[in-house]
Amino acid sequence: MTALSCHSQASPNFGERKGGAVPDMIVIHYTAMATADAAIARLCDPEFEVSAHYLIDVDGRIVHMVDETNRAWHAGAGRWGDVTDINSRSIGIELANCGSVPFAAAQMDALEALLHDIISRHSITPERIIGHSDMAPKRKIDPGPRFDWRRLAVQGLSVWPEISAPRKVDKDAFLADLVAFGYSPETSAEACLSAFRDRFRPRHSGPLDGADMALAHDLAMRFPVDRAARTA
Ligand SMILES: [Zn+2]
């Protein structure tokens, strides 16, 4: 249980982590709803069959809904590396945000505190703190281009690519590098590029270019996805 001061609002929407899996990933979401309270009501409503371990309101209030030992229902279908049951292997954090406004400073501060707190209790490396859109690029776009991944990376709470020079444009090599980093090989090039850009080159558009190539290659070289199983 977290050492942070959390409000508790228990959700009935959870199960056991399958096959004795332990969390070694964190998935970050936004709620896409108008208010945190509306999102909490949905995440605690058995009819909707969705939940997350935590929700963070815009004022930094952290709401604890599912115990970390249990499997919350936030990720759905998707894949990261060889993991397809992301819910069994992850802790899900929802940020109250409708999807079209910046993330509040107090909310980001609380997220960083919560991430530090979670990784102090589990074996979770920075490259395994990902967005919902990373594990489900076709289906999901949260936390979106306004989410500041670089800020997290500076504190060891995520990773950020560095480039020295652009590389030759080659779609197959780009996809191979993203798969080495963790993206699903079943994802289309367009969906992969869109998820990758939202996270690593927000507000950049246009066709695949040499900078995309270099960034993806750096991620593949420095942060290749760990394909090992994790069980208690
Ligand atoms: Zn999500």
CSV table of N, CA, C and O in Angstrom, one decimal, residues 4 25 32 34 39 59 64-65 85 89 92 100 109 115 132 134 161 177 190 193 204 209 212 215 217 226 230:
chain,number,residue,atom,x,y,z
A,4,LEU,N,1.8,7.4,0.3
A,4,LEU,CA,1.3,8.7,0.0
A,4,LEU,C,-0.1,8.9,0.6
A,4,LEU,O,-0.8,7.9,0.9
A,25,MET,N,4.9,-3.3,-14.9
A,25,MET,CA,4.7,-2.2,-15.8
A,25,MET,C,3.7,-1.2,-15.2
A,25,MET,O,2.9,-1.6,-14.3
A,32,ALA,N,-10.7,11.0,-20.3
A,32,ALA,CA,-11.6,11.5,-21.4
A,32,ALA,C,-13.0,11.8,-20.9
A,32,ALA,O,-14.0,11.6,-21.6
A,34,ALA,N,-15.5,14.7,-18.4
A,34,ALA,CA,-15.5,16.1,-18.0
A,34,ALA,C,-14.9,16.3,-16.6
A,34,ALA,O,-14.2,17.3,-16.3
A,39,ALA,N,-15.7,10.3,-13.7
A,39,ALA,CA,-14.8,9.2,-14.0
A,39,ALA,C,-14.7,8.1,-12.9
A,39,ALA,O,-14.8,6.9,-13.1
A,59,ASP,N,-6.4,18.7,-9.2
A,59,ASP,CA,-5.8,19.3,-8.0
A,59,ASP,C,-4.7,18.5,-7.3
A,59,ASP,O,-4.2,18.9,-6.2
A,64,HIS,N,-7.4,6.1,-4.6
A,64,HIS,CA,-7.0,4.7,-4.7
A,64,HIS,C,-8.2,3.8,-4.8
A,64,HIS,O,-9.1,3.8,-4.0
A,65,MET,N,-8.3,3.0,-5.9
A,65,MET,CA,-9.6,2.3,-6.2
A,65,MET,C,-9.4,0.8,-6.2
A,65,MET,O,-10.3,0.1,-5.8
A,85,ASP,N,-1.5,-9.9,-21.8
A,85,ASP,CA,-2.5,-9.7,-20.7
A,85,ASP,C,-1.8,-8.5,-19.9
A,85,ASP,O,-1.3,-8.8,-18.8
A,89,ARG,N,-0.1,-7.7,-15.6
A,89,ARG,CA,1.3,-7.3,-15.4
A,89,ARG,C,1.5,-5.9,-15.0
A,89,ARG,O,2.6,-5.4,-14.9
A,92,GLY,N,-2.5,0.5,-13.2
A,92,GLY,CA,-3.1,1.5,-14.1
A,92,GLY,C,-3.3,2.8,-13.4
A,92,GLY,O,-3.9,2.7,-12.3
A,100,SER,N,-8.4,17.3,-24.2
A,100,SER,CA,-8.1,18.4,-25.1
A,100,SER,C,-7.6,19.6,-24.3
A,100,SER,O,-7.5,20.7,-24.9
A,109,ASP,N,2.6,16.8,-10.5
A,109,ASP,CA,3.4,16.6,-9.3
A,109,ASP,C,3.0,15.4,-8.5
A,109,ASP,O,3.8,14.6,-8.1
A,115,LEU,N,4.4,7.7,-8.9
A,115,LEU,CA,5.2,6.8,-9.6
A,115,LEU,C,6.5,6.4,-8.8
A,115,LEU,O,6.8,5.2,-8.7
A,132,HIS,N,-1.2,4.2,-22.5
A,132,HIS,CA,-2.2,3.3,-23.1
A,132,HIS,C,-2.1,3.2,-24.6
A,132,HIS,O,-2.2,2.1,-25.2
A,134,ASP,N,0.6,3.3,-26.3
A,134,ASP,CA,1.8,2.5,-26.6
A,134,ASP,C,1.4,1.0,-26.8
A,134,ASP,O,1.9,0.3,-27.6
A,161,PRO,N,14.3,9.4,-26.0
A,161,PRO,CA,15.4,9.1,-27.0
A,161,PRO,C,16.2,10.3,-27.3
A,161,PRO,O,15.8,11.5,-27.1
A,177,ASP,N,12.6,-1.3,-35.3
A,177,ASP,CA,13.1,-0.7,-34.1
A,177,ASP,C,12.0,-0.4,-33.1
A,177,ASP,O,12.2,-0.6,-31.9
A,190,GLU,N,1.1,3.1,-39.9
A,190,GLU,CA,0.5,4.4,-39.6
A,190,GLU,C,0.1,4.5,-38.1
A,190,GLU,O,0.4,5.6,-37.5
A,193,LEU,N,3.4,4.9,-36.1
A,193,LEU,CA,4.0,6.3,-36.2
A,193,LEU,C,3.2,7.3,-35.4
A,193,LEU,O,3.8,8.1,-34.8
A,204,HIS,N,4.4,17.1,-34.1
A,204,HIS,CA,5.1,16.9,-35.4
A,204,HIS,C,4.2,16.1,-36.3
A,204,HIS,O,3.6,15.1,-35.9
A,209,ASP,N,10.2,10.5,-41.2
A,209,ASP,CA,11.4,11.2,-41.7
A,209,ASP,C,12.6,10.7,-40.9
A,209,ASP,O,12.5,9.8,-40.1
A,212,ASP,N,12.5,10.7,-37.1
A,212,ASP,CA,11.7,9.6,-36.5
A,212,ASP,C,12.6,8.3,-36.5
A,212,ASP,O,12.6,7.6,-35.5
A,215,LEU,N,15.3,8.5,-33.8
A,215,LEU,CA,14.7,8.4,-32.4
A,215,LEU,C,14.3,6.9,-32.1
A,215,LEU,O,14.6,6.4,-31.1
A,217,HIS,N,15.5,4.3,-33.5
A,217,HIS,CA,16.7,3.5,-33.4
A,217,HIS,C,17.3,3.6,-32.1
A,217,HIS,O,17.8,2.6,-31.5
A,226,ASP,N,12.1,-5.9,-22.4
A,226,ASP,CA,12.4,-7.1,-21.7
A,226,ASP,C,11.2,-8.1,-21.9
A,226,ASP,O,10.1,-7.8,-21.6
A,230,ARG,N,7.1,-12.5,-15.7
A,230,ARG,CA,7.3,-12.1,-14.3
A,230,ARG,C,6.2,-12.7,-13.4
A,230,ARG,O,5.1,-12.4,-13.5
